[in-house]
């Protein structure tokens, strides 16, 4: 049975609510300008070269063509960023696509880092808890604190195949613990 739009998340069919990216249309394109709409509120530039912190133009890397990376970014925008913006309109992407050869999902276009204007460091813990329980699909949701950052951020990834729904807390770019912990007092 094909799921209808808006059906509730079910552990047995973890990806049934995932909105498919239009990869065929993306693959048929000759170029990928920053103003390319990936979702109702997101453009390619907003998750790549014009993101708030890491600014990188999408290039082929790690065995993926540009079209595949753009398709991954569209999937993240449709399945994660739009859902976050529905709940938290002051949210913005600080980092999306990154250049590099590490195994980071950012390098494949499968992850975004999100911050929210107007909330305290302690409120990030509550937001992360809310997103962990309300997002219909994600691979990893990481609440990240760093003493060098002005505010925590929430890393959320989404793949086009299976998603593990891993939840972790990081401190200074290292895993602190599985699950979510309020470490706002440390940063």
Short mmCIF file of C-alpha atoms in Angstrom, two decimals:
data_model
loop_
_atom_site.label_atom_id
_atom_site.label_comp_id
_atom_site.label_asym_id
_atom_site.label_seq_id
_atom_site.Cartn_x
_atom_site.Cartn_y
_atom_site.Cartn_z
CA UNK A 1 0.00 0.00 0.00
CA UNK A 2 1.36 3.38 -0.96
CA UNK A 3 1.28 5.77 2.04
CA UNK A 4 -0.90 8.81 1.82
CA UNK A 5 0.55 12.24 2.50
CA UNK A 6 0.62 13.11 6.19
CA UNK A 7 0.48 9.53 7.47
CA UNK A 8 2.06 9.07 10.90
CA UNK A 9 5.59 7.73 11.36
CA UNK A 10 5.73 3.98 11.80
CA UNK A 11 8.91 2.26 13.07
CA UNK A 12 8.35 -0.71 10.73
CA UNK A 13 8.38 1.45 7.62
CA UNK A 14 10.80 4.15 8.62
CA UNK A 15 10.94 5.90 5.26
CA UNK A 16 7.29 5.88 4.25
CA UNK A 17 6.80 9.60 4.93
CA UNK A 18 9.90 10.62 3.06
CA UNK A 19 9.13 12.92 0.16
CA UNK A 20 11.13 11.76 -2.86
CA UNK A 21 13.49 14.25 -4.43
CA UNK A 22 12.98 14.82 -8.14
CA UNK A 23 16.31 13.30 -9.15
CA UNK A 24 15.38 12.70 -12.77
CA UNK A 25 14.66 16.39 -13.29
CA UNK A 26 17.87 17.39 -11.49
CA UNK A 27 19.95 14.91 -13.52
CA UNK A 28 18.59 16.38 -16.76
CA UNK A 29 19.84 19.89 -15.92
CA UNK A 30 22.95 21.42 -17.50
CA UNK A 31 23.79 23.69 -14.57
CA UNK A 32 22.86 24.19 -10.92
CA UNK A 33 22.57 27.89 -10.08
CA UNK A 34 22.33 29.14 -6.49
CA UNK A 35 18.72 30.22 -7.08
CA UNK A 36 17.61 26.67 -8.00
CA UNK A 37 14.54 25.91 -5.84
CA UNK A 38 15.03 22.67 -3.91
CA UNK A 39 11.90 23.07 -1.79
CA UNK A 40 9.25 25.74 -1.20
CA UNK A 41 11.53 27.89 0.98
CA UNK A 42 15.02 26.67 0.15
CA UNK A 43 17.36 27.27 -2.77
CA UNK A 44 20.59 25.47 -3.62
CA UNK A 45 22.61 28.49 -2.51
CA UNK A 46 20.99 28.48 0.94
CA UNK A 47 22.42 24.98 1.60
CA UNK A 48 25.73 25.48 -0.18
CA UNK A 49 27.53 28.63 -1.34
CA UNK A 50 25.31 31.06 0.61
CA UNK A 51 24.85 29.13 3.88
CA UNK A 52 25.45 31.25 6.98
CA UNK A 53 28.78 29.66 8.03
CA UNK A 54 30.25 27.17 5.57
CA UNK A 55 30.05 28.44 2.03
CA UNK A 56 30.90 25.90 -0.66
CA UNK A 57 29.81 25.60 -4.27
CA UNK A 58 28.66 22.06 -5.05
CA UNK A 59 31.29 20.03 -6.87
CA UNK A 60 31.59 16.35 -7.76
CA UNK A 61 33.45 14.53 -4.99
CA UNK A 62 33.68 11.26 -3.09
CA UNK A 63 32.40 9.29 -6.09
CA UNK A 64 29.26 11.43 -6.46
CA UNK A 65 28.37 13.62 -9.42
CA UNK A 66 27.06 17.15 -8.85
CA UNK A 67 23.52 16.02 -9.81
CA UNK A 68 23.57 13.31 -7.12
CA UNK A 69 24.72 15.77 -4.46
CA UNK A 70 22.07 18.33 -5.50
CA UNK A 71 19.44 15.57 -5.38
CA UNK A 72 20.62 14.66 -1.85
CA UNK A 73 20.38 18.32 -0.83
CA UNK A 74 16.86 18.49 -2.22
CA UNK A 75 15.90 15.43 -0.18
CA UNK A 76 17.29 17.05 3.00
CA UNK A 77 15.44 20.30 2.25
CA UNK A 78 12.12 18.54 1.59
CA UNK A 79 12.29 16.02 4.42
CA UNK A 80 14.12 17.96 7.13
CA UNK A 81 14.59 21.70 6.58
CA UNK A 82 11.00 22.40 5.53
CA UNK A 83 9.70 20.48 8.57
CA UNK A 84 12.03 22.41 10.89
CA UNK A 85 10.92 25.73 9.36
CA UNK A 86 7.27 24.77 9.84
CA UNK A 87 7.88 24.46 13.60
CA UNK A 88 10.65 27.04 14.01
CA UNK A 89 10.33 29.86 11.43
CA UNK A 90 13.46 31.58 12.82
CA UNK A 91 15.63 28.56 11.97
CA UNK A 92 18.35 28.89 9.35
CA UNK A 93 20.99 26.64 7.79
CA UNK A 94 24.50 27.46 8.96
CA UNK A 95 26.10 24.65 6.99
CA UNK A 96 24.92 22.33 4.25
CA UNK A 97 27.20 21.02 1.51
CA UNK A 98 30.92 21.04 2.30
CA UNK A 99 33.92 20.23 0.16
CA UNK A 100 36.22 17.48 1.33
CA UNK A 101 37.04 13.82 1.35
CA UNK A 102 35.99 12.94 4.89
CA UNK A 103 33.06 10.60 5.49
CA UNK A 104 30.91 13.51 6.67
CA UNK A 105 27.37 13.44 5.31
CA UNK A 106 27.80 17.16 4.57
CA UNK A 107 30.26 16.17 1.82
CA UNK A 108 27.52 14.11 0.14
CA UNK A 109 24.83 16.78 0.51
CA UNK A 110 22.99 14.64 3.05
CA UNK A 111 23.23 16.92 6.11
CA UNK A 112 22.54 20.42 7.37
CA UNK A 113 23.45 22.26 10.55
CA UNK A 114 20.67 24.45 11.88
CA UNK A 115 20.52 27.31 14.37
CA UNK A 116 17.51 29.31 15.50
CA UNK A 117 17.48 33.06 15.99
CA UNK A 118 16.19 34.33 19.32
CA UNK A 119 16.55 31.25 21.53
CA UNK A 120 18.92 30.64 24.42
CA UNK A 121 21.64 27.98 24.53
CA UNK A 122 19.53 25.98 26.98
CA UNK A 123 16.53 26.05 24.63
CA UNK A 124 18.45 24.12 21.97
CA UNK A 125 18.08 21.00 24.12
CA UNK A 126 14.27 21.36 24.10
CA UNK A 127 14.22 22.03 20.36
CA UNK A 128 16.41 18.98 19.69
CA UNK A 129 14.10 16.80 21.80
CA UNK A 130 11.09 18.12 19.92
CA UNK A 131 12.67 17.53 16.50
CA UNK A 132 13.89 14.04 17.45
CA UNK A 133 10.34 13.02 18.25
CA UNK A 134 8.49 14.95 15.54
CA UNK A 135 10.58 14.70 12.36
CA UNK A 136 9.19 11.83 10.31
CA UNK A 137 12.57 10.88 8.86
CA UNK A 138 16.24 11.53 9.62
CA UNK A 139 19.45 9.56 9.69
CA UNK A 140 21.24 11.43 12.49
CA UNK A 141 20.18 14.21 14.79
CA UNK A 142 23.11 15.62 16.74
CA UNK A 143 22.89 18.37 19.34
CA UNK A 144 26.29 20.04 19.13
CA UNK A 145 27.93 22.34 21.65
CA UNK A 146 31.34 23.99 21.28
CA UNK A 147 33.11 26.47 23.53
CA UNK A 148 34.23 28.36 20.43
CA UNK A 149 30.66 28.84 19.11
CA UNK A 150 28.22 31.55 20.16
CA UNK A 151 25.35 29.07 20.18
CA UNK A 152 24.81 25.32 19.87
CA UNK A 153 23.57 23.90 16.59
CA UNK A 154 21.56 20.89 15.53
CA UNK A 155 23.03 18.65 12.83
CA UNK A 156 20.34 16.70 10.97
CA UNK A 157 21.04 14.30 8.14
CA UNK A 158 18.75 12.39 5.81
CA UNK A 159 19.65 9.82 3.19
CA UNK A 160 17.65 8.77 0.16
CA UNK A 161 17.75 5.10 1.26
CA UNK A 162 17.57 3.88 4.86
CA UNK A 163 17.82 6.21 7.83
CA UNK A 164 19.09 5.06 11.23
CA UNK A 165 17.39 7.67 13.47
CA UNK A 166 20.55 8.05 15.56
CA UNK A 167 20.44 10.70 18.29
CA UNK A 168 23.62 11.97 19.96
CA UNK A 169 25.08 14.91 21.83
CA UNK A 170 28.49 16.29 20.82
CA UNK A 171 30.81 18.62 22.70
CA UNK A 172 33.72 20.35 20.96
CA UNK A 173 33.19 18.26 17.80
CA UNK A 174 33.42 14.91 19.62
CA UNK A 175 30.70 12.52 20.63
CA UNK A 176 29.77 13.15 24.26
CA UNK A 177 26.96 10.63 24.64
CA UNK A 178 24.19 8.78 22.81
CA UNK A 179 20.87 10.55 23.27
CA UNK A 180 20.31 14.21 24.10
CA UNK A 181 21.98 15.95 27.03
CA UNK A 182 21.77 19.64 27.95
CA UNK A 183 25.37 20.82 27.94
CA UNK A 184 24.58 24.52 27.65
CA UNK A 185 26.34 25.13 30.97
CA UNK A 186 29.65 23.91 29.42
CA UNK A 187 29.71 26.09 26.32
#
